[in-house]
Amino acid sequence: MKLLYAGKAKSLYELDEGRVLMEFRDDLTAGDGAKRATKAGKGALNAEISAKFMELLRKKGIPTHYLGFEPPNRHVVKRVKIVPLEVIVRNIATGSLVRRYPFKEGTELSPPIVEFCLKSDEYHDPMVNEDIALALGAVSSREELSRMREIALRVNEVLREFLLKKGIILVDFKLEFGYDDEGNLVVADEISPDTCRFWDAETREVMDKDRFRRDMGDVLKYYEEVKRRISEN
Ligand code: 5GP
């Protein structure tokens, strides 16, 4: 199979008829790739967790690139043209938000905050406003940004409610979007403990990639626990 693209944690292979095979690797990175590790089994855990979330979004009528899960660590997805923005939704203030602004750690954000950031390791994914996103050509209209915002908030509602029933607080997460061959805007990439913050609803224990970023240990043990909880009926 032809390798189309190898990112920091996933590789894309060309399949056929506008379909792509997305392989979740065992690589973990943080700090725009400055910190790296490999943890055997991480790719399979993220692939399974992300498949579950993508299937949930599909059930709720939210358009995604996801077509199917090929265990242990692959998704079949639509070929899309990626919008070079990260869309972040925050329900609780933590991470870069409390480093950049005078929010108190752990404060609930109601309504949630949506941020657009440029996908660029070189510039450390800077937050952009509408004018900057347009001037850089990341999007071609303000409507595109409001569509992404709308879908991201809907994804937040769906995932937040689902996770809370599993004893998990959805603190914040990052989405990527793309356009499929028919020109539809769809949720792309992955939704996993690598791209979301999850806290245990009772103990507020960290259950996501912050365990790696902050050297808290037991990274895969918590990814496994997320998978276990969301797989229960
Ligand atoms: P923060 O801006 O606080 O670092 O991150 C906010 C949320 O977006 C977190 O859930 C974090 O995992 C996710 N996020 C932000 N930027 C990136 C990124 O470049 N890669 C990944 N995997 N997640 C990101």
PDB file of N, CA, C and O in Angstrom, residues 130-192:
ATOM      1  N   GLU A 130     -10.673  35.231  13.363  1.00  0.00           N
ATOM      2  CA  GLU A 130     -11.265  35.051  12.028  1.00  0.00           C
ATOM      3  C   GLU A 130     -10.424  35.720  10.951  1.00  0.00           C
ATOM      4  O   GLU A 130     -10.172  35.142   9.891  1.00  0.00           O
ATOM      5  N   ASP A 131      -9.994  36.953  11.232  1.00  0.00           N
ATOM      6  CA  ASP A 131      -9.229  37.698  10.230  1.00  0.00           C
ATOM      7  C   ASP A 131      -7.930  36.980   9.875  1.00  0.00           C
ATOM      8  O   ASP A 131      -7.549  36.905   8.700  1.00  0.00           O
ATOM      9  N   ILE A 132      -7.243  36.474  10.896  1.00  0.00           N
ATOM     10  CA  ILE A 132      -5.961  35.800  10.642  1.00  0.00           C
ATOM     11  C   ILE A 132      -6.192  34.500   9.859  1.00  0.00           C
ATOM     12  O   ILE A 132      -5.478  34.211   8.893  1.00  0.00           O
ATOM     13  N   ALA A 133      -7.210  33.727  10.272  1.00  0.00           N
ATOM     14  CA  ALA A 133      -7.506  32.466   9.570  1.00  0.00           C
ATOM     15  C   ALA A 133      -7.810  32.731   8.092  1.00  0.00           C
ATOM     16  O   ALA A 133      -7.346  31.999   7.206  1.00  0.00           O
ATOM     17  N   LEU A 134      -8.551  33.800   7.825  1.00  0.00           N
ATOM     18  CA  LEU A 134      -8.876  34.160   6.435  1.00  0.00           C
ATOM     19  C   LEU A 134      -7.646  34.661   5.695  1.00  0.00           C
ATOM     20  O   LEU A 134      -7.374  34.239   4.562  1.00  0.00           O
ATOM     21  N   ALA A 135      -6.894  35.549   6.333  1.00  0.00           N
ATOM     22  CA  ALA A 135      -5.720  36.134   5.672  1.00  0.00           C
ATOM     23  C   ALA A 135      -4.671  35.075   5.348  1.00  0.00           C
ATOM     24  O   ALA A 135      -3.967  35.170   4.346  1.00  0.00           O
ATOM     25  N   LEU A 136      -4.573  34.032   6.199  1.00  0.00           N
ATOM     26  CA  LEU A 136      -3.610  32.955   5.945  1.00  0.00           C
ATOM     27  C   LEU A 136      -4.150  31.958   4.917  1.00  0.00           C
ATOM     28  O   LEU A 136      -3.431  31.040   4.508  1.00  0.00           O
ATOM     29  N   GLY A 137      -5.425  32.097   4.568  1.00  0.00           N
ATOM     30  CA  GLY A 137      -6.014  31.160   3.606  1.00  0.00           C
ATOM     31  C   GLY A 137      -6.349  29.812   4.226  1.00  0.00           C
ATOM     32  O   GLY A 137      -6.568  28.826   3.521  1.00  0.00           O
ATOM     33  N   ALA A 138      -6.373  29.742   5.562  1.00  0.00           N
ATOM     34  CA  ALA A 138      -6.715  28.479   6.231  1.00  0.00           C
ATOM     35  C   ALA A 138      -8.171  28.120   5.960  1.00  0.00           C
ATOM     36  O   ALA A 138      -8.539  26.950   5.901  1.00  0.00           O
ATOM     37  N   VAL A 139      -9.009  29.143   5.820  1.00  0.00           N
ATOM     38  CA  VAL A 139     -10.415  28.961   5.426  1.00  0.00           C
ATOM     39  C   VAL A 139     -10.719  30.022   4.371  1.00  0.00           C
ATOM     40  O   VAL A 139      -9.973  30.995   4.230  1.00  0.00           O
ATOM     41  N   SER A 140     -11.825  29.824   3.651  1.00  0.00           N
ATOM     42  CA  SER A 140     -12.110  30.830   2.630  1.00  0.00           C
ATOM     43  C   SER A 140     -13.309  31.708   2.975  1.00  0.00           C
ATOM     44  O   SER A 140     -13.638  32.618   2.224  1.00  0.00           O
ATOM     45  N   SER A 141     -13.966  31.430   4.100  1.00  0.00           N
ATOM     46  CA  SER A 141     -15.071  32.309   4.508  1.00  0.00           C
ATOM     47  C   SER A 141     -15.282  32.229   6.019  1.00  0.00           C
ATOM     48  O   SER A 141     -14.873  31.256   6.665  1.00  0.00           O
ATOM     49  N   ARG A 142     -15.951  33.258   6.526  1.00  0.00           N
ATOM     50  CA  ARG A 142     -16.286  33.274   7.952  1.00  0.00           C
ATOM     51  C   ARG A 142     -17.320  32.188   8.266  1.00  0.00           C
ATOM     52  O   ARG A 142     -17.360  31.657   9.372  1.00  0.00           O
ATOM     53  N   GLU A 143     -18.146  31.881   7.275  1.00  0.00           N
ATOM     54  CA  GLU A 143     -19.183  30.846   7.463  1.00  0.00           C
ATOM     55  C   GLU A 143     -18.547  29.496   7.775  1.00  0.00           C
ATOM     56  O   GLU A 143     -19.070  28.718   8.554  1.00  0.00           O
ATOM     57  N   GLU A 144     -17.396  29.232   7.140  1.00  0.00           N
ATOM     58  CA  GLU A 144     -16.703  27.964   7.395  1.00  0.00           C
ATOM     59  C   GLU A 144     -16.333  27.861   8.869  1.00  0.00           C
ATOM     60  O   GLU A 144     -16.474  26.806   9.479  1.00  0.00           O
ATOM     61  N   LEU A 145     -15.856  28.968   9.418  1.00  0.00           N
ATOM     62  CA  LEU A 145     -15.476  28.974  10.829  1.00  0.00           C
ATOM     63  C   LEU A 145     -16.711  28.775  11.710  1.00  0.00           C
ATOM     64  O   LEU A 145     -16.656  28.015  12.685  1.00  0.00           O
ATOM     65  N   SER A 146     -17.812  29.417  11.351  1.00  0.00           N
ATOM     66  CA  SER A 146     -18.989  29.245  12.215  1.00  0.00           C
ATOM     67  C   SER A 146     -19.579  27.844  12.082  1.00  0.00           C
ATOM     68  O   SER A 146     -20.073  27.292  13.065  1.00  0.00           O
ATOM     69  N   ARG A 147     -19.438  27.218  10.908  1.00  0.00           N
ATOM     70  CA  ARG A 147     -19.878  25.820  10.749  1.00  0.00           C
ATOM     71  C   ARG A 147     -19.042  24.898  11.636  1.00  0.00           C
ATOM     72  O   ARG A 147     -19.563  24.014  12.310  1.00  0.00           O
ATOM     73  N   MET A 148     -17.716  25.139  11.633  1.00  0.00           N
ATOM     74  CA  MET A 148     -16.827  24.301  12.457  1.00  0.00           C
ATOM     75  C   MET A 148     -17.144  24.483  13.937  1.00  0.00           C
ATOM     76  O   MET A 148     -17.164  23.528  14.708  1.00  0.00           O
ATOM     77  N   ARG A 149     -17.394  25.722  14.298  1.00  0.00           N
ATOM     78  CA  ARG A 149     -17.724  26.028  15.695  1.00  0.00           C
ATOM     79  C   ARG A 149     -19.013  25.295  16.115  1.00  0.00           C
ATOM     80  O   ARG A 149     -19.079  24.668  17.168  1.00  0.00           O
ATOM     81  N   GLU A 150     -20.011  25.383  15.242  1.00  0.00           N
ATOM     82  CA  GLU A 150     -21.298  24.733  15.505  1.00  0.00           C
ATOM     83  C   GLU A 150     -21.139  23.219  15.677  1.00  0.00           C
ATOM     84  O   GLU A 150     -21.651  22.631  16.625  1.00  0.00           O
ATOM     85  N   ILE A 151     -20.414  22.596  14.741  1.00  0.00           N
ATOM     86  CA  ILE A 151     -20.224  21.131  14.808  1.00  0.00           C
ATOM     87  C   ILE A 151     -19.415  20.768  16.057  1.00  0.00           C
ATOM     88  O   ILE A 151     -19.740  19.816  16.765  1.00  0.00           O
ATOM     89  N   ALA A 152     -18.383  21.558  16.353  1.00  0.00           N
ATOM     90  CA  ALA A 152     -17.530  21.260  17.514  1.00  0.00           C
ATOM     91  C   ALA A 152     -18.345  21.321  18.810  1.00  0.00           C
ATOM     92  O   ALA A 152     -18.184  20.475  19.699  1.00  0.00           O
ATOM     93  N   LEU A 153     -19.247  22.287  18.908  1.00  0.00           N
ATOM     94  CA  LEU A 153     -20.072  22.401  20.119  1.00  0.00           C
ATOM     95  C   LEU A 153     -21.065  21.247  20.212  1.00  0.00           C
ATOM     96  O   LEU A 153     -21.354  20.755  21.301  1.00  0.00           O
ATOM     97  N   ARG A 154     -21.542  20.798  19.090  1.00  0.00           N
ATOM     98  CA  ARG A 154     -22.457  19.648  19.062  1.00  0.00           C
ATOM     99  C   ARG A 154     -21.699  18.375  19.476  1.00  0.00           C
ATOM    100  O   ARG A 154     -22.206  17.571  20.255  1.00  0.00           O
ATOM    101  N   VAL A 155     -20.470  18.222  18.952  1.00  0.00           N
ATOM    102  CA  VAL A 155     -19.628  17.076  19.350  1.00  0.00           C
ATOM    103  C   VAL A 155     -19.418  17.121  20.863  1.00  0.00           C
ATOM    104  O   VAL A 155     -19.507  16.110  21.556  1.00  0.00           O
ATOM    105  N   ASN A 156     -19.175  18.315  21.376  1.00  0.00           N
ATOM    106  CA  ASN A 156     -18.975  18.471  22.818  1.00  0.00           C
ATOM    107  C   ASN A 156     -20.190  17.984  23.600  1.00  0.00           C
ATOM    108  O   ASN A 156     -20.054  17.229  24.562  1.00  0.00           O
ATOM    109  N   GLU A 157     -21.367  18.395  23.176  1.00  0.00           N
ATOM    110  CA  GLU A 157     -22.597  17.985  23.884  1.00  0.00           C
ATOM    111  C   GLU A 157     -22.735  16.466  23.904  1.00  0.00           C
ATOM    112  O   GLU A 157     -23.010  15.874  24.942  1.00  0.00           O
ATOM    113  N   VAL A 158     -22.529  15.866  22.729  1.00  0.00           N
ATOM    114  CA  VAL A 158     -22.718  14.412  22.598  1.00  0.00           C
ATOM    115  C   VAL A 158     -21.699  13.649  23.447  1.00  0.00           C
ATOM    116  O   VAL A 158     -22.052  12.754  24.228  1.00  0.00           O
ATOM    117  N   LEU A 159     -20.420  14.019  23.311  1.00  0.00           N
ATOM    118  CA  LEU A 159     -19.375  13.283  24.031  1.00  0.00           C
ATOM    119  C   LEU A 159     -19.452  13.522  25.538  1.00  0.00           C
ATOM    120  O   LEU A 159     -19.246  12.613  26.339  1.00  0.00           O
ATOM    121  N   ARG A 160     -19.765  14.758  25.899  1.00  0.00           N
ATOM    122  CA  ARG A 160     -19.808  15.115  27.315  1.00  0.00           C
ATOM    123  C   ARG A 160     -20.867  14.290  28.054  1.00  0.00           C
ATOM    124  O   ARG A 160     -20.619  13.736  29.119  1.00  0.00           O
ATOM    125  N   GLU A 161     -22.037  14.237  27.448  1.00  0.00           N
ATOM    126  CA  GLU A 161     -23.142  13.504  28.063  1.00  0.00           C
ATOM    127  C   GLU A 161     -22.821  12.012  28.143  1.00  0.00           C
ATOM    128  O   GLU A 161     -23.006  11.375  29.181  1.00  0.00           O
ATOM    129  N   PHE A 162     -22.304  11.465  27.043  1.00  0.00           N
ATOM    130  CA  PHE A 162     -21.958  10.039  26.990  1.00  0.00           C
ATOM    131  C   PHE A 162     -20.903   9.696  28.054  1.00  0.00           C
ATOM    132  O   PHE A 162     -21.038   8.723  28.799  1.00  0.00           O
ATOM    133  N   LEU A 163     -19.854  10.524  28.122  1.00  0.00           N
ATOM    134  CA  LEU A 163     -18.740  10.231  29.030  1.00  0.00           C
ATOM    135  C   LEU A 163     -19.135  10.369  30.495  1.00  0.00           C
ATOM    136  O   LEU A 163     -18.681   9.586  31.339  1.00  0.00           O
ATOM    137  N   LEU A 164     -19.973  11.338  30.785  1.00  0.00           N
ATOM    138  CA  LEU A 164     -20.372  11.538  32.176  1.00  0.00           C
ATOM    139  C   LEU A 164     -21.080  10.298  32.719  1.00  0.00           C
ATOM    140  O   LEU A 164     -20.882   9.915  33.870  1.00  0.00           O
ATOM    141  N   LYS A 165     -21.843   9.634  31.849  1.00  0.00           N
ATOM    142  CA  LYS A 165     -22.506   8.390  32.268  1.00  0.00           C
ATOM    143  C   LYS A 165     -21.486   7.294  32.572  1.00  0.00           C
ATOM    144  O   LYS A 165     -21.797   6.305  33.225  1.00  0.00           O
ATOM    145  N   LYS A 166     -20.282   7.448  32.045  1.00  0.00           N
ATOM    146  CA  LYS A 166     -19.215   6.468  32.277  1.00  0.00           C
ATOM    147  C   LYS A 166     -18.280   6.931  33.385  1.00  0.00           C
ATOM    148  O   LYS A 166     -17.169   6.401  33.555  1.00  0.00           O
ATOM    149  N   GLY A 167     -18.668   7.992  34.089  1.00  0.00           N
ATOM    150  CA  GLY A 167     -17.849   8.493  35.195  1.00  0.00           C
ATOM    151  C   GLY A 167     -16.631   9.266  34.733  1.00  0.00           C
ATOM    152  O   GLY A 167     -15.618   9.338  35.445  1.00  0.00           O
ATOM    153  N   ILE A 168     -16.715   9.851  33.536  1.00  0.00           N
ATOM    154  CA  ILE A 168     -15.572  10.603  32.997  1.00  0.00           C
ATOM    155  C   ILE A 168     -16.011  12.032  32.653  1.00  0.00           C
ATOM    156  O   ILE A 168     -17.026  12.234  31.987  1.00  0.00           O
ATOM    157  N   ILE A 169     -15.224  13.009  33.117  1.00  0.00           N
ATOM    158  CA  ILE A 169     -15.480  14.414  32.757  1.00  0.00           C
ATOM    159  C   ILE A 169     -14.685  14.734  31.497  1.00  0.00           C
ATOM    160  O   ILE A 169     -13.471  14.500  31.443  1.00  0.00           O
ATOM    161  N   LEU A 170     -15.397  15.268  30.494  1.00  0.00           N
ATOM    162  CA  LEU A 170     -14.716  15.738  29.284  1.00  0.00           C
ATOM    163  C   LEU A 170     -14.256  17.173  29.569  1.00  0.00           C
ATOM    164  O   LEU A 170     -15.058  18.106  29.538  1.00  0.00           O
ATOM    165  N   VAL A 171     -12.974  17.323  29.853  1.00  0.00           N
ATOM    166  CA  VAL A 171     -12.418  18.622  30.253  1.00  0.00           C
ATOM    167  C   VAL A 171     -12.261  19.533  29.039  1.00  0.00           C
ATOM    168  O   VAL A 171     -12.730  20.668  29.024  1.00  0.00           O
ATOM    169  N   ASP A 172     -11.592  19.005  28.018  1.00  0.00           N
ATOM    170  CA  ASP A 172     -11.430  19.734  26.757  1.00  0.00           C
ATOM    171  C   ASP A 172     -10.993  18.754  25.676  1.00  0.00           C
ATOM    172  O   ASP A 172     -10.704  17.590  25.971  1.00  0.00           O
ATOM    173  N   PHE A 173     -10.991  19.186  24.441  1.00  0.00           N
ATOM    174  CA  PHE A 173     -10.534  18.317  23.344  1.00  0.00           C
ATOM    175  C   PHE A 173     -10.237  19.151  22.113  1.00  0.00           C
ATOM    176  O   PHE A 173     -10.628  20.313  22.008  1.00  0.00           O
ATOM    177  N   LYS A 174      -9.523  18.488  21.190  1.00  0.00           N
ATOM    178  CA  LYS A 174      -9.140  19.117  19.931  1.00  0.00           C
ATOM    179  C   LYS A 174      -9.769  18.344  18.780  1.00  0.00           C
ATOM    180  O   LYS A 174      -9.721  17.108  18.767  1.00  0.00           O
ATOM    181  N   LEU A 175     -10.356  19.060  17.846  1.00  0.00           N
ATOM    182  CA  LEU A 175     -10.897  18.405  16.650  1.00  0.00           C
ATOM    183  C   LEU A 175     -10.168  18.919  15.424  1.00  0.00           C
ATOM    184  O   LEU A 175      -9.666  20.050  15.408  1.00  0.00           O
ATOM    185  N   GLU A 176     -10.169  18.073  14.386  1.00  0.00           N
ATOM    186  CA  GLU A 176      -9.737  18.543  13.068  1.00  0.00           C
ATOM    187  C   GLU A 176     -10.893  18.307  12.106  1.00  0.00           C
ATOM    188  O   GLU A 176     -11.707  17.398  12.308  1.00  0.00           O
ATOM    189  N   PHE A 177     -10.930  19.137  11.083  1.00  0.00           N
ATOM    190  CA  PHE A 177     -11.994  19.037  10.084  1.00  0.00           C
ATOM    191  C   PHE A 177     -11.395  18.865   8.705  1.00  0.00           C
ATOM    192  O   PHE A 177     -10.240  19.237   8.460  1.00  0.00           O
ATOM    193  N   GLY A 178     -12.210  18.307   7.804  1.00  0.00           N
ATOM    194  CA  GLY A 178     -11.773  18.196   6.420  1.00  0.00           C
ATOM    195  C   GLY A 178     -12.978  18.275   5.501  1.00  0.00           C
ATOM    196  O   GLY A 178     -14.126  18.208   5.963  1.00  0.00           O
ATOM    197  N   TYR A 179     -12.692  18.419   4.210  1.00  0.00           N
ATOM    198  CA  TYR A 179     -13.751  18.391   3.188  1.00  0.00           C
ATOM    199  C   TYR A 179     -13.649  17.090   2.421  1.00  0.00           C
ATOM    200  O   TYR A 179     -12.567  16.737   1.928  1.00  0.00           O
ATOM    201  N   ASP A 180     -14.773  16.371   2.312  1.00  0.00           N
ATOM    202  CA  ASP A 180     -14.746  15.131   1.541  1.00  0.00           C
ATOM    203  C   ASP A 180     -14.903  15.451   0.042  1.00  0.00           C
ATOM    204  O   ASP A 180     -15.036  16.625  -0.332  1.00  0.00           O
ATOM    205  N   ASP A 181     -14.890  14.413  -0.778  1.00  0.00           N
ATOM    206  CA  ASP A 181     -14.917  14.620  -2.239  1.00  0.00           C
ATOM    207  C   ASP A 181     -16.198  15.314  -2.714  1.00  0.00           C
ATOM    208  O   ASP A 181     -16.214  15.926  -3.777  1.00  0.00           O
ATOM    209  N   GLU A 182     -17.263  15.219  -1.901  1.00  0.00           N
ATOM    210  CA  GLU A 182     -18.514  15.901  -2.275  1.00  0.00           C
ATOM    211  C   GLU A 182     -18.580  17.318  -1.716  1.00  0.00           C
ATOM    212  O   GLU A 182     -19.605  17.990  -1.839  1.00  0.00           O
ATOM    213  N   GLY A 183     -17.505  17.739  -1.055  1.00  0.00           N
ATOM    214  CA  GLY A 183     -17.474  19.106  -0.520  1.00  0.00           C
ATOM    215  C   GLY A 183     -18.146  19.274   0.830  1.00  0.00           C
ATOM    216  O   GLY A 183     -18.390  20.402   1.274  1.00  0.00           O
ATOM    217  N   ASN A 184     -18.426  18.154   1.512  1.00  0.00           N
ATOM    218  CA  ASN A 184     -19.021  18.252   2.855  1.00  0.00           C
ATOM    219  C   ASN A 184     -17.941  18.472   3.904  1.00  0.00           C
ATOM    220  O   ASN A 184     -16.891  17.818   3.865  1.00  0.00           O
ATOM    221  N   LEU A 185     -18.234  19.342   4.847  1.00  0.00           N
ATOM    222  CA  LEU A 185     -17.331  19.556   5.986  1.00  0.00           C
ATOM    223  C   LEU A 185     -17.562  18.441   7.001  1.00  0.00           C
ATOM    224  O   LEU A 185     -18.691  18.244   7.460  1.00  0.00           O
ATOM    225  N   VAL A 186     -16.512  17.695   7.322  1.00  0.00           N
ATOM    226  CA  VAL A 186     -16.664  16.548   8.234  1.00  0.00           C
ATOM    227  C   VAL A 186     -15.591  16.571   9.309  1.00  0.00           C
ATOM    228  O   VAL A 186     -14.500  17.113   9.110  1.00  0.00           O
ATOM    229  N   VAL A 187     -15.912  15.965  10.457  1.00  0.00           N
ATOM    230  CA  VAL A 187     -14.927  15.789  11.529  1.00  0.00           C
ATOM    231  C   VAL A 187     -13.929  14.740  11.052  1.00  0.00           C
ATOM    232  O   VAL A 187     -14.324  13.667  10.595  1.00  0.00           O
ATOM    233  N   ALA A 188     -12.635  15.059  11.153  1.00  0.00           N
ATOM    234  CA  ALA A 188     -11.607  14.134  10.665  1.00  0.00           C
ATOM    235  C   ALA A 188     -10.681  13.718  11.822  1.00  0.00           C
ATOM    236  O   ALA A 188     -11.007  13.911  12.988  1.00  0.00           O
ATOM    237  N   ASP A 189      -9.560  13.099  11.472  1.00  0.00           N
ATOM    238  CA  ASP A 189      -8.515  12.754  12.441  1.00  0.00           C
ATOM    239  C   ASP A 189      -9.024  11.773  13.499  1.00  0.00           C
ATOM    240  O   ASP A 189      -9.655  10.780  13.144  1.00  0.00           O
ATOM    241  N   GLU A 190      -8.758  12.019  14.770  1.00  0.00           N
ATOM    242  CA  GLU A 190      -9.099  11.075  15.830  1.00  0.00           C
ATOM    243  C   GLU A 190      -9.672  11.808  17.031  1.00  0.00           C
ATOM    244  O   GLU A 190      -9.485  13.021  17.173  1.00  0.00           O
ATOM    245  N   ILE A 191     -10.377  11.053  17.869  1.00  0.00           N
ATOM    246  CA  ILE A 191     -10.856  11.580  19.155  1.00  0.00           C
ATOM    247  C   ILE A 191     -10.458  10.526  20.185  1.00  0.00           C
ATOM    248  O   ILE A 191     -11.020   9.429  20.211  1.00  0.00           O
ATOM    249  N   SER A 192      -9.453  10.825  20.983  1.00  0.00           N
ATOM    250  CA  SER A 192      -8.852   9.799  21.836  1.00  0.00           C
ATOM    251  C   SER A 192      -8.204  10.469  23.049  1.00  0.00           C
ATOM    252  O   SER A 192      -8.163  11.697  23.122  1.00  0.00           O
TER     253      SER A 192
END
